[in-house]
């Protein structure tokens, strides 16, 4: 599936290239400068045209500070060129960002980053683009064979960085169908699970995203072959991506893509609509 990278393969040198530490260090600098300026995350976000959550994510090193943000923040926080000096390093790190994914995953990662449409069906866990940082960390921490802490940190940062897809404008059109059973599974524990459900409520309310839940009690199901993602690239070519036990397949044959697209359409018709799906998630939160 598009949100799970196979972690039992050897790390490529490019995957551990130091950019994770760059963003962590830069995030700490931003936090120190912000606090010295007496600004809250919300105030800095408003002044730099960013959301409070994005400022928080940048300070924690899980989102990449964009060059234009660094330029604005440098002046606003009276950083005297400290943040502006990092712009060239950030641009270089962004150019390398896709190579941090395992080699077998890079073709898909490149397509996803520039997608104009993305539609996904998930049945085991919430899709990576919808995950919270703690939920993603829990998933990687539970993988077998076990991963070392450095690899987990890299995987989490890369997964969170992929979510910048939602911040582009024009934004891609996205829809997600997730099995109810996946939402009921409390991965990471009660607090992590609750935060993940609240994250789904926020994303599901975005104008460019439609989130649907497939109820467990459905007596018919058009797709028992596993998860998949349908993606329309910048070239307007539609492809499909599937993965079983870490073995990926990028499908470009248009007849096969057409069949998967038809299957997705049937899934959407059988799942709860967007309003009903958000109501179900709210109910799950209320029952906790």
mmCIF file with all atom_site columns, N, CA and C in Angstrom, residues 153-226:
data_model
loop_
_atom_site.group_PDB
_atom_site.id
_atom_site.type_symbol
_atom_site.label_atom_id
_atom_site.label_alt_id
_atom_site.label_comp_id
_atom_site.label_asym_id
_atom_site.label_entity_id
_atom_site.label_seq_id
_atom_site.pdbx_PDB_ins_code
_atom_site.Cartn_x
_atom_site.Cartn_y
_atom_site.Cartn_z
_atom_site.occupancy
_atom_site.B_iso_or_equiv
_atom_site.pdbx_formal_charge
_atom_site.auth_seq_id
_atom_site.auth_comp_id
_atom_site.auth_asym_id
_atom_site.auth_atom_id
_atom_site.pdbx_PDB_model_num
ATOM 1   N N  . UNK A 1 153 ? 12.953  7.182  13.229 1.00 0.00 ? 153 UNK A N  1
ATOM 2   C CA . UNK A 1 153 ? 12.902  8.647  13.153 1.00 0.00 ? 153 UNK A CA 1
ATOM 3   C C  . UNK A 1 153 ? 12.885  9.131  11.711 1.00 0.00 ? 153 UNK A C  1
ATOM 4   N N  . UNK A 1 154 ? 13.705  8.515  10.868 1.00 0.00 ? 154 UNK A N  1
ATOM 5   C CA . UNK A 1 154 ? 13.756  8.904  9.453  1.00 0.00 ? 154 UNK A CA 1
ATOM 6   C C  . UNK A 1 154 ? 12.431  8.606  8.778  1.00 0.00 ? 154 UNK A C  1
ATOM 7   N N  . UNK A 1 155 ? 11.870  7.417  9.058  1.00 0.00 ? 155 UNK A N  1
ATOM 8   C CA . UNK A 1 155 ? 10.610  7.036  8.445  1.00 0.00 ? 155 UNK A CA 1
ATOM 9   C C  . UNK A 1 155 ? 9.486   8.008  8.850  1.00 0.00 ? 155 UNK A C  1
ATOM 10  N N  . UNK A 1 156 ? 9.456   8.378  10.124 1.00 0.00 ? 156 UNK A N  1
ATOM 11  C CA . UNK A 1 156 ? 8.412   9.283  10.597 1.00 0.00 ? 156 UNK A CA 1
ATOM 12  C C  . UNK A 1 156 ? 8.532   10.654 9.944  1.00 0.00 ? 156 UNK A C  1
ATOM 13  N N  . UNK A 1 157 ? 9.737   11.189 9.885  1.00 0.00 ? 157 UNK A N  1
ATOM 14  C CA . UNK A 1 157 ? 9.941   12.496 9.259  1.00 0.00 ? 157 UNK A CA 1
ATOM 15  C C  . UNK A 1 157 ? 9.525   12.469 7.800  1.00 0.00 ? 157 UNK A C  1
ATOM 16  N N  . UNK A 1 158 ? 9.915   11.418 7.091  1.00 0.00 ? 158 UNK A N  1
ATOM 17  C CA . UNK A 1 158 ? 9.559   11.316 5.674  1.00 0.00 ? 158 UNK A CA 1
ATOM 18  C C  . UNK A 1 158 ? 8.054   11.202 5.490  1.00 0.00 ? 158 UNK A C  1
ATOM 19  N N  . UNK A 1 159 ? 7.411   10.447 6.364  1.00 0.00 ? 159 UNK A N  1
ATOM 20  C CA . UNK A 1 159 ? 5.956   10.291 6.246  1.00 0.00 ? 159 UNK A CA 1
ATOM 21  C C  . UNK A 1 159 ? 5.238   11.614 6.493  1.00 0.00 ? 159 UNK A C  1
ATOM 22  N N  . UNK A 1 160 ? 5.676   12.347 7.500  1.00 0.00 ? 160 UNK A N  1
ATOM 23  C CA . UNK A 1 160 ? 5.066   13.647 7.785  1.00 0.00 ? 160 UNK A CA 1
ATOM 24  C C  . UNK A 1 160 ? 5.337   14.642 6.652  1.00 0.00 ? 160 UNK A C  1
ATOM 25  N N  . UNK A 1 161 ? 6.524   14.564 6.061  1.00 0.00 ? 161 UNK A N  1
ATOM 26  C CA . UNK A 1 161 ? 6.861   15.466 4.963  1.00 0.00 ? 161 UNK A CA 1
ATOM 27  C C  . UNK A 1 161 ? 5.951   15.240 3.755  1.00 0.00 ? 161 UNK A C  1
ATOM 28  N N  . UNK A 1 162 ? 5.525   14.002 3.548  1.00 0.00 ? 162 UNK A N  1
ATOM 29  C CA . UNK A 1 162 ? 4.626   13.712 2.426  1.00 0.00 ? 162 UNK A CA 1
ATOM 30  C C  . UNK A 1 162 ? 3.314   14.466 2.543  1.00 0.00 ? 162 UNK A C  1
ATOM 31  N N  . UNK A 1 163 ? 2.924   14.821 3.760  1.00 0.00 ? 163 UNK A N  1
ATOM 32  C CA . UNK A 1 163 ? 1.640   15.468 3.970  1.00 0.00 ? 163 UNK A CA 1
ATOM 33  C C  . UNK A 1 163 ? 1.624   16.921 3.505  1.00 0.00 ? 163 UNK A C  1
ATOM 34  N N  . UNK A 1 164 ? 2.765   17.430 3.077  1.00 0.00 ? 164 UNK A N  1
ATOM 35  C CA . UNK A 1 164 ? 2.786   18.758 2.478  1.00 0.00 ? 164 UNK A CA 1
ATOM 36  C C  . UNK A 1 164 ? 1.987   18.784 1.175  1.00 0.00 ? 164 UNK A C  1
ATOM 37  N N  . UNK A 1 165 ? 1.630   17.610 0.697  1.00 0.00 ? 165 UNK A N  1
ATOM 38  C CA . UNK A 1 165 ? 0.753   17.498 -0.464 1.00 0.00 ? 165 UNK A CA 1
ATOM 39  C C  . UNK A 1 165 ? -0.518  18.323 -0.257 1.00 0.00 ? 165 UNK A C  1
ATOM 40  N N  . UNK A 1 166 ? -1.033  18.339 0.974  1.00 0.00 ? 166 UNK A N  1
ATOM 41  C CA . UNK A 1 166 ? -2.276  19.050 1.260  1.00 0.00 ? 166 UNK A CA 1
ATOM 42  C C  . UNK A 1 166 ? -2.086  20.569 1.296  1.00 0.00 ? 166 UNK A C  1
ATOM 43  N N  . UNK A 1 167 ? -0.849  21.017 1.396  1.00 0.00 ? 167 UNK A N  1
ATOM 44  C CA . UNK A 1 167 ? -0.574  22.445 1.534  1.00 0.00 ? 167 UNK A CA 1
ATOM 45  C C  . UNK A 1 167 ? -0.288  23.127 0.202  1.00 0.00 ? 167 UNK A C  1
ATOM 46  N N  . UNK A 1 168 ? -0.179  22.342 -0.871 1.00 0.00 ? 168 UNK A N  1
ATOM 47  C CA . UNK A 1 168 ? 0.063   22.926 -2.191 1.00 0.00 ? 168 UNK A CA 1
ATOM 48  C C  . UNK A 1 168 ? -1.161  23.673 -2.678 1.00 0.00 ? 168 UNK A C  1
ATOM 49  N N  . UNK A 1 169 ? -0.928  24.638 -3.569 1.00 0.00 ? 169 UNK A N  1
ATOM 50  C CA . UNK A 1 169 ? -2.054  25.274 -4.246 1.00 0.00 ? 169 UNK A CA 1
ATOM 51  C C  . UNK A 1 169 ? -1.657  25.557 -5.691 1.00 0.00 ? 169 UNK A C  1
ATOM 52  N N  . UNK A 1 170 ? -2.475  25.128 -6.651 1.00 0.00 ? 170 UNK A N  1
ATOM 53  C CA . UNK A 1 170 ? -3.739  24.429 -6.432 1.00 0.00 ? 170 UNK A CA 1
ATOM 54  C C  . UNK A 1 170 ? -3.525  23.051 -5.805 1.00 0.00 ? 170 UNK A C  1
ATOM 55  N N  . UNK A 1 171 ? -4.402  22.721 -4.884 1.00 0.00 ? 171 UNK A N  1
ATOM 56  C CA . UNK A 1 171 ? -4.282  21.463 -4.158 1.00 0.00 ? 171 UNK A CA 1
ATOM 57  C C  . UNK A 1 171 ? -4.801  20.309 -4.999 1.00 0.00 ? 171 UNK A C  1
ATOM 58  N N  . UNK A 1 172 ? -4.240  19.120 -4.844 1.00 0.00 ? 172 UNK A N  1
ATOM 59  C CA . UNK A 1 172 ? -4.758  17.956 -5.563 1.00 0.00 ? 172 UNK A CA 1
ATOM 60  C C  . UNK A 1 172 ? -6.120  17.554 -5.005 1.00 0.00 ? 172 UNK A C  1
ATOM 61  N N  . UNK A 1 173 ? -6.918  16.927 -5.834 1.00 0.00 ? 173 UNK A N  1
ATOM 62  C CA . UNK A 1 173 ? -8.199  16.382 -5.389 1.00 0.00 ? 173 UNK A CA 1
ATOM 63  C C  . UNK A 1 173 ? -7.942  15.007 -4.796 1.00 0.00 ? 173 UNK A C  1
ATOM 64  N N  . UNK A 1 174 ? -8.358  14.818 -3.545 1.00 0.00 ? 174 UNK A N  1
ATOM 65  C CA . UNK A 1 174 ? -8.062  13.561 -2.856 1.00 0.00 ? 174 UNK A CA 1
ATOM 66  C C  . UNK A 1 174 ? -9.330  12.934 -2.273 1.00 0.00 ? 174 UNK A C  1
ATOM 67  N N  . UNK A 1 175 ? -9.391  11.634 -2.317 1.00 0.00 ? 175 UNK A N  1
ATOM 68  C CA . UNK A 1 175 ? -10.456 10.912 -1.625 1.00 0.00 ? 175 UNK A CA 1
ATOM 69  C C  . UNK A 1 175 ? -9.851  9.665  -0.998 1.00 0.00 ? 175 UNK A C  1
ATOM 70  N N  . UNK A 1 176 ? -10.398 9.296  0.145  1.00 0.00 ? 176 UNK A N  1
ATOM 71  C CA . UNK A 1 176 ? -9.896  8.144  0.881  1.00 0.00 ? 176 UNK A CA 1
ATOM 72  C C  . UNK A 1 176 ? -11.083 7.307  1.356  1.00 0.00 ? 176 UNK A C  1
ATOM 73  N N  . UNK A 1 177 ? -10.983 6.007  1.139  1.00 0.00 ? 177 UNK A N  1
ATOM 74  C CA . UNK A 1 177 ? -11.942 5.063  1.703  1.00 0.00 ? 177 UNK A CA 1
ATOM 75  C C  . UNK A 1 177 ? -11.171 4.195  2.679  1.00 0.00 ? 177 UNK A C  1
ATOM 76  N N  . UNK A 1 178 ? -11.627 4.162  3.909  1.00 0.00 ? 178 UNK A N  1
ATOM 77  C CA . UNK A 1 178 ? -10.944 3.366  4.925  1.00 0.00 ? 178 UNK A CA 1
ATOM 78  C C  . UNK A 1 178 ? -11.953 2.444  5.593  1.00 0.00 ? 178 UNK A C  1
ATOM 79  N N  . UNK A 1 179 ? -11.554 1.218  5.813  1.00 0.00 ? 179 UNK A N  1
ATOM 80  C CA . UNK A 1 179 ? -12.429 0.254  6.461  1.00 0.00 ? 179 UNK A CA 1
ATOM 81  C C  . UNK A 1 179 ? -12.680 0.657  7.921  1.00 0.00 ? 179 UNK A C  1
ATOM 82  N N  . UNK A 1 180 ? -13.906 0.477  8.366  1.00 0.00 ? 180 UNK A N  1
ATOM 83  C CA . UNK A 1 180 ? -14.263 0.794  9.741  1.00 0.00 ? 180 UNK A CA 1
ATOM 84  C C  . UNK A 1 180 ? -13.367 0.045  10.727 1.00 0.00 ? 180 UNK A C  1
ATOM 85  N N  . UNK A 1 181 ? -13.025 -1.182 10.400 1.00 0.00 ? 181 UNK A N  1
ATOM 86  C CA . UNK A 1 181 ? -12.188 -1.992 11.295 1.00 0.00 ? 181 UNK A CA 1
ATOM 87  C C  . UNK A 1 181 ? -10.835 -1.337 11.544 1.00 0.00 ? 181 UNK A C  1
ATOM 88  N N  . UNK A 1 182 ? -10.295 -0.670 10.526 1.00 0.00 ? 182 UNK A N  1
ATOM 89  C CA . UNK A 1 182 ? -9.002  0.004  10.685 1.00 0.00 ? 182 UNK A CA 1
ATOM 90  C C  . UNK A 1 182 ? -9.115  1.174  11.656 1.00 0.00 ? 182 UNK A C  1
ATOM 91  N N  . UNK A 1 183 ? -10.278 1.828  11.660 1.00 0.00 ? 183 UNK A N  1
ATOM 92  C CA . UNK A 1 183 ? -10.486 2.954  12.567 1.00 0.00 ? 183 UNK A CA 1
ATOM 93  C C  . UNK A 1 183 ? -10.717 2.492  13.998 1.00 0.00 ? 183 UNK A C  1
ATOM 94  N N  . UNK A 1 184 ? -11.184 1.282  14.162 1.00 0.00 ? 184 UNK A N  1
ATOM 95  C CA . UNK A 1 184 ? -11.447 0.758  15.503 1.00 0.00 ? 184 UNK A CA 1
ATOM 96  C C  . UNK A 1 184 ? -10.183 0.224  16.170 1.00 0.00 ? 184 UNK A C  1
ATOM 97  N N  . UNK A 1 185 ? -9.153  -0.015 15.385 1.00 0.00 ? 185 UNK A N  1
ATOM 98  C CA . UNK A 1 185 ? -7.924  -0.599 15.935 1.00 0.00 ? 185 UNK A CA 1
ATOM 99  C C  . UNK A 1 185 ? -7.127  0.489  16.660 1.00 0.00 ? 185 UNK A C  1
ATOM 100 N N  . UNK A 1 186 ? -6.934  0.403  17.972 1.00 0.00 ? 186 UNK A N  1
ATOM 101 C CA . UNK A 1 186 ? -6.285  1.476  18.755 1.00 0.00 ? 186 UNK A CA 1
ATOM 102 C C  . UNK A 1 186 ? -4.761  1.412  18.696 1.00 0.00 ? 186 UNK A C  1
ATOM 103 N N  . UNK A 1 187 ? -4.207  1.538  17.517 1.00 0.00 ? 187 UNK A N  1
ATOM 104 C CA . UNK A 1 187 ? -2.758  1.473  17.362 1.00 0.00 ? 187 UNK A CA 1
ATOM 105 C C  . UNK A 1 187 ? -2.095  2.584  18.169 1.00 0.00 ? 187 UNK A C  1
ATOM 106 N N  . UNK A 1 188 ? -1.104  2.215  18.961 1.00 0.00 ? 188 UNK A N  1
ATOM 107 C CA . UNK A 1 188 ? -0.380  3.195  19.764 1.00 0.00 ? 188 UNK A CA 1
ATOM 108 C C  . UNK A 1 188 ? -1.010  3.481  21.108 1.00 0.00 ? 188 UNK A C  1
ATOM 109 N N  . UNK A 1 189 ? -2.187  2.925  21.375 1.00 0.00 ? 189 UNK A N  1
ATOM 110 C CA . UNK A 1 189 ? -2.841  3.170  22.645 1.00 0.00 ? 189 UNK A CA 1
ATOM 111 C C  . UNK A 1 189 ? -3.968  4.191  22.544 1.00 0.00 ? 189 UNK A C  1
ATOM 112 N N  . UNK A 1 190 ? -4.656  4.394  23.640 1.00 0.00 ? 190 UNK A N  1
ATOM 113 C CA . UNK A 1 190 ? -5.864  5.204  23.677 1.00 0.00 ? 190 UNK A CA 1
ATOM 114 C C  . UNK A 1 190 ? -5.631  6.646  23.207 1.00 0.00 ? 190 UNK A C  1
ATOM 115 N N  . UNK A 1 191 ? -4.603  7.303  23.763 1.00 0.00 ? 191 UNK A N  1
ATOM 116 C CA . UNK A 1 191 ? -4.359  8.707  23.431 1.00 0.00 ? 191 UNK A CA 1
ATOM 117 C C  . UNK A 1 191 ? -3.987  8.874  21.959 1.00 0.00 ? 191 UNK A C  1
ATOM 118 N N  . UNK A 1 192 ? -3.130  8.001  21.465 1.00 0.00 ? 192 UNK A N  1
ATOM 119 C CA . UNK A 1 192 ? -2.710  8.070  20.054 1.00 0.00 ? 192 UNK A CA 1
ATOM 120 C C  . UNK A 1 192 ? -3.906  7.816  19.145 1.00 0.00 ? 192 UNK A C  1
ATOM 121 N N  . UNK A 1 193 ? -4.722  6.834  19.510 1.00 0.00 ? 193 UNK A N  1
ATOM 122 C CA . UNK A 1 193 ? -5.899  6.500  18.711 1.00 0.00 ? 193 UNK A CA 1
ATOM 123 C C  . UNK A 1 193 ? -6.881  7.672  18.661 1.00 0.00 ? 193 UNK A C  1
ATOM 124 N N  . UNK A 1 194 ? -7.120  8.294  19.781 1.00 0.00 ? 194 UNK A N  1
ATOM 125 C CA . UNK A 1 194 ? -8.045  9.432  19.825 1.00 0.00 ? 194 UNK A CA 1
ATOM 126 C C  . UNK A 1 194 ? -7.535  10.592 18.975 1.00 0.00 ? 194 UNK A C  1
ATOM 127 N N  . UNK A 1 195 ? -6.235  10.891 19.087 1.00 0.00 ? 195 UNK A N  1
ATOM 128 C CA . UNK A 1 195 ? -5.657  11.975 18.290 1.00 0.00 ? 195 UNK A CA 1
ATOM 129 C C  . UNK A 1 195 ? -5.743  11.660 16.804 1.00 0.00 ? 195 UNK A C  1
ATOM 130 N N  . UNK A 1 196 ? -5.589  10.374 16.451 1.00 0.00 ? 196 UNK A N  1
ATOM 131 C CA . UNK A 1 196 ? -5.685  9.990  15.039 1.00 0.00 ? 196 UNK A CA 1
ATOM 132 C C  . UNK A 1 196 ? -7.105  10.182 14.517 1.00 0.00 ? 196 UNK A C  1
ATOM 133 N N  . UNK A 1 197 ? -8.097  9.825  15.301 1.00 0.00 ? 197 UNK A N  1
ATOM 134 C CA . UNK A 1 197 ? -9.486  10.026 14.878 1.00 0.00 ? 197 UNK A CA 1
ATOM 135 C C  . UNK A 1 197 ? -9.785  11.518 14.711 1.00 0.00 ? 197 UNK A C  1
ATOM 136 N N  . UNK A 1 198 ? -9.264  12.342 15.596 1.00 0.00 ? 198 UNK A N  1
ATOM 137 C CA . UNK A 1 198 ? -9.481  13.790 15.483 1.00 0.00 ? 198 UNK A CA 1
ATOM 138 C C  . UNK A 1 198 ? -8.778  14.351 14.253 1.00 0.00 ? 198 UNK A C  1
ATOM 139 N N  . UNK A 1 199 ? -7.634  13.793 13.927 1.00 0.00 ? 199 UNK A N  1
ATOM 140 C CA . UNK A 1 199 ? -6.925  14.195 12.705 1.00 0.00 ? 199 UNK A CA 1
ATOM 141 C C  . UNK A 1 199 ? -7.782  13.879 11.478 1.00 0.00 ? 199 UNK A C  1
ATOM 142 N N  . UNK A 1 200 ? -8.431  12.727 11.478 1.00 0.00 ? 200 UNK A N  1
ATOM 143 C CA . UNK A 1 200 ? -9.296  12.357 10.360 1.00 0.00 ? 200 UNK A CA 1
ATOM 144 C C  . UNK A 1 200 ? -10.471 13.326 10.237 1.00 0.00 ? 200 UNK A C  1
ATOM 145 N N  . UNK A 1 201 ? -11.010 13.761 11.354 1.00 0.00 ? 201 UNK A N  1
ATOM 146 C CA . UNK A 1 201 ? -12.104 14.732 11.306 1.00 0.00 ? 201 UNK A CA 1
ATOM 147 C C  . UNK A 1 201 ? -11.646 16.036 10.669 1.00 0.00 ? 201 UNK A C  1
ATOM 148 N N  . UNK A 1 202 ? -10.438 16.476 11.023 1.00 0.00 ? 202 UNK A N  1
ATOM 149 C CA . UNK A 1 202 ? -9.926  17.742 10.459 1.00 0.00 ? 202 UNK A CA 1
ATOM 150 C C  . UNK A 1 202 ? -9.682  17.613 8.964  1.00 0.00 ? 202 UNK A C  1
ATOM 151 N N  . UNK A 1 203 ? -9.005  16.541 8.564  1.00 0.00 ? 203 UNK A N  1
ATOM 152 C CA . UNK A 1 203 ? -8.710  16.362 7.138  1.00 0.00 ? 203 UNK A CA 1
ATOM 153 C C  . UNK A 1 203 ? -9.992  16.151 6.347  1.00 0.00 ? 203 UNK A C  1
ATOM 154 N N  . UNK A 1 204 ? -10.943 15.415 6.929  1.00 0.00 ? 204 UNK A N  1
ATOM 155 C CA . UNK A 1 204 ? -12.192 15.141 6.238  1.00 0.00 ? 204 UNK A CA 1
ATOM 156 C C  . UNK A 1 204 ? -13.037 16.376 6.004  1.00 0.00 ? 204 UNK A C  1
ATOM 157 N N  . UNK A 1 205 ? -12.729 17.459 6.699  1.00 0.00 ? 205 UNK A N  1
ATOM 158 C CA . UNK A 1 205 ? -13.460 18.703 6.520  1.00 0.00 ? 205 UNK A CA 1
ATOM 159 C C  . UNK A 1 205 ? -12.788 19.647 5.523  1.00 0.00 ? 205 UNK A C  1
ATOM 160 N N  . UNK A 1 206 ? -11.635 19.240 4.990  1.00 0.00 ? 206 UNK A N  1
ATOM 161 C CA . UNK A 1 206 ? -10.958 20.062 3.986  1.00 0.00 ? 206 UNK A CA 1
ATOM 162 C C  . UNK A 1 206 ? -11.750 20.049 2.686  1.00 0.00 ? 206 UNK A C  1
ATOM 163 N N  . UNK A 1 207 ? -11.764 21.167 1.987  1.00 0.00 ? 207 UNK A N  1
ATOM 164 C CA . UNK A 1 207 ? -12.530 21.265 0.744  1.00 0.00 ? 207 UNK A CA 1
ATOM 165 C C  . UNK A 1 207 ? -12.018 20.335 -0.336 1.00 0.00 ? 207 UNK A C  1
ATOM 166 N N  . UNK A 1 208 ? -10.742 20.021 -0.299 1.00 0.00 ? 208 UNK A N  1
ATOM 167 C CA . UNK A 1 208 ? -10.125 19.224 -1.360 1.00 0.00 ? 208 UNK A CA 1
ATOM 168 C C  . UNK A 1 208 ? -10.049 17.742 -1.029 1.00 0.00 ? 208 UNK A C  1
ATOM 169 N N  . UNK A 1 209 ? -10.608 17.343 0.097  1.00 0.00 ? 209 UNK A N  1
ATOM 170 C CA . UNK A 1 209 ? -10.514 15.949 0.534  1.00 0.00 ? 209 UNK A CA 1
ATOM 171 C C  . UNK A 1 209 ? -11.899 15.399 0.835  1.00 0.00 ? 209 UNK A C  1
ATOM 172 N N  . UNK A 1 210 ? -12.148 14.170 0.393  1.00 0.00 ? 210 UNK A N  1
ATOM 173 C CA . UNK A 1 210 ? -13.371 13.476 0.754  1.00 0.00 ? 210 UNK A CA 1
ATOM 174 C C  . UNK A 1 210 ? -12.985 12.173 1.422  1.00 0.00 ? 210 UNK A C  1
ATOM 175 N N  . UNK A 1 211 ? -13.454 12.000 2.648  1.00 0.00 ? 211 UNK A N  1
ATOM 176 C CA . UNK A 1 211 ? -13.133 10.819 3.438  1.00 0.00 ? 211 UNK A CA 1
ATOM 177 C C  . UNK A 1 211 ? -14.387 9.984  3.629  1.00 0.00 ? 211 UNK A C  1
ATOM 178 N N  . UNK A 1 212 ? -14.298 8.691  3.296  1.00 0.00 ? 212 UNK A N  1
ATOM 179 C CA . UNK A 1 212 ? -15.435 7.788  3.450  1.00 0.00 ? 212 UNK A CA 1
ATOM 180 C C  . UNK A 1 212 ? -15.025 6.550  4.230  1.00 0.00 ? 212 UNK A C  1
ATOM 181 N N  . UNK A 1 213 ? -15.950 6.058  5.035  1.00 0.00 ? 213 UNK A N  1
ATOM 182 C CA . UNK A 1 213 ? -15.719 4.852  5.818  1.00 0.00 ? 213 UNK A CA 1
ATOM 183 C C  . UNK A 1 213 ? -16.549 3.713  5.235  1.00 0.00 ? 213 UNK A C  1
ATOM 184 N N  . UNK A 1 214 ? -15.905 2.559  5.069  1.00 0.00 ? 214 UNK A N  1
ATOM 185 C CA . UNK A 1 214 ? -16.610 1.363  4.625  1.00 0.00 ? 214 UNK A CA 1
ATOM 186 C C  . UNK A 1 214 ? -17.046 0.579  5.861  1.00 0.00 ? 214 UNK A C  1
ATOM 187 N N  . UNK A 1 215 ? -18.343 0.515  6.134  1.00 0.00 ? 215 UNK A N  1
ATOM 188 C CA . UNK A 1 215 ? -18.822 -0.177 7.343  1.00 0.00 ? 215 UNK A CA 1
ATOM 189 C C  . UNK A 1 215 ? -18.505 -1.667 7.309  1.00 0.00 ? 215 UNK A C  1
ATOM 190 N N  . UNK A 1 216 ? -18.221 -2.206 8.469  1.00 0.00 ? 216 UNK A N  1
ATOM 191 C CA . UNK A 1 216 ? -17.895 -3.625 8.577  1.00 0.00 ? 216 UNK A CA 1
ATOM 192 C C  . UNK A 1 216 ? -19.100 -4.504 8.292  1.00 0.00 ? 216 UNK A C  1
ATOM 193 N N  . UNK A 1 217 ? -20.320 -3.979 8.511  1.00 0.00 ? 217 UNK A N  1
ATOM 194 C CA . UNK A 1 217 ? -21.512 -4.814 8.363  1.00 0.00 ? 217 UNK A CA 1
ATOM 195 C C  . UNK A 1 217 ? -22.026 -4.938 6.931  1.00 0.00 ? 217 UNK A C  1
ATOM 196 N N  . UNK A 1 218 ? -21.286 -4.405 5.960  1.00 0.00 ? 218 UNK A N  1
ATOM 197 C CA . UNK A 1 218 ? -21.710 -4.548 4.567  1.00 0.00 ? 218 UNK A CA 1
ATOM 198 C C  . UNK A 1 218 ? -21.678 -6.021 4.165  1.00 0.00 ? 218 UNK A C  1
ATOM 199 N N  . UNK A 1 219 ? -22.746 -6.477 3.520  1.00 0.00 ? 219 UNK A N  1
ATOM 200 C CA . UNK A 1 219 ? -22.816 -7.882 3.113  1.00 0.00 ? 219 UNK A CA 1
ATOM 201 C C  . UNK A 1 219 ? -22.136 -8.132 1.772  1.00 0.00 ? 219 UNK A C  1
ATOM 202 N N  . UNK A 1 220 ? -21.872 -7.060 1.027  1.00 0.00 ? 220 UNK A N  1
ATOM 203 C CA . UNK A 1 220 ? -21.166 -7.175 -0.248 1.00 0.00 ? 220 UNK A CA 1
ATOM 204 C C  . UNK A 1 220 ? -19.930 -6.284 -0.216 1.00 0.00 ? 220 UNK A C  1
ATOM 205 N N  . UNK A 1 221 ? -18.911 -6.731 -0.928 1.00 0.00 ? 221 UNK A N  1
ATOM 206 C CA . UNK A 1 221 ? -17.671 -5.955 -0.969 1.00 0.00 ? 221 UNK A CA 1
ATOM 207 C C  . UNK A 1 221 ? -17.007 -6.190 -2.325 1.00 0.00 ? 221 UNK A C  1
ATOM 208 N N  . UNK A 1 222 ? -16.806 -5.128 -3.131 1.00 0.00 ? 222 UNK A N  1
ATOM 209 C CA . UNK A 1 222 ? -16.269 -5.304 -4.482 1.00 0.00 ? 222 UNK A CA 1
ATOM 210 C C  . UNK A 1 222 ? -14.761 -5.488 -4.545 1.00 0.00 ? 222 UNK A C  1
ATOM 211 N N  . UNK A 1 223 ? -14.089 -5.350 -3.386 1.00 0.00 ? 223 UNK A N  1
ATOM 212 C CA . UNK A 1 223 ? -12.634 -5.442 -3.432 1.00 0.00 ? 223 UNK A CA 1
ATOM 213 C C  . UNK A 1 223 ? -12.102 -6.239 -2.244 1.00 0.00 ? 223 UNK A C  1
ATOM 214 N N  . UNK A 1 224 ? -11.787 -7.504 -2.510 1.00 0.00 ? 224 UNK A N  1
ATOM 215 C CA . UNK A 1 224 ? -11.183 -8.348 -1.478 1.00 0.00 ? 224 UNK A CA 1
ATOM 216 C C  . UNK A 1 224 ? -9.739  -8.684 -1.850 1.00 0.00 ? 224 UNK A C  1
ATOM 217 N N  . UNK A 1 225 ? -9.204  -7.934 -2.803 1.00 0.00 ? 225 UNK A N  1
ATOM 218 C CA . UNK A 1 225 ? -7.847  -8.196 -3.284 1.00 0.00 ? 225 UNK A CA 1
ATOM 219 C C  . UNK A 1 225 ? -6.793  -7.337 -2.601 1.00 0.00 ? 225 UNK A C  1
ATOM 220 N N  . UNK A 1 226 ? -7.177  -6.511 -1.646 1.00 0.00 ? 226 UNK A N  1
ATOM 221 C CA . UNK A 1 226 ? -6.189  -5.707 -0.930 1.00 0.00 ? 226 UNK A CA 1
ATOM 222 C C  . UNK A 1 226 ? -6.270  -4.226 -1.262 1.00 0.00 ? 226 UNK A C  1
#
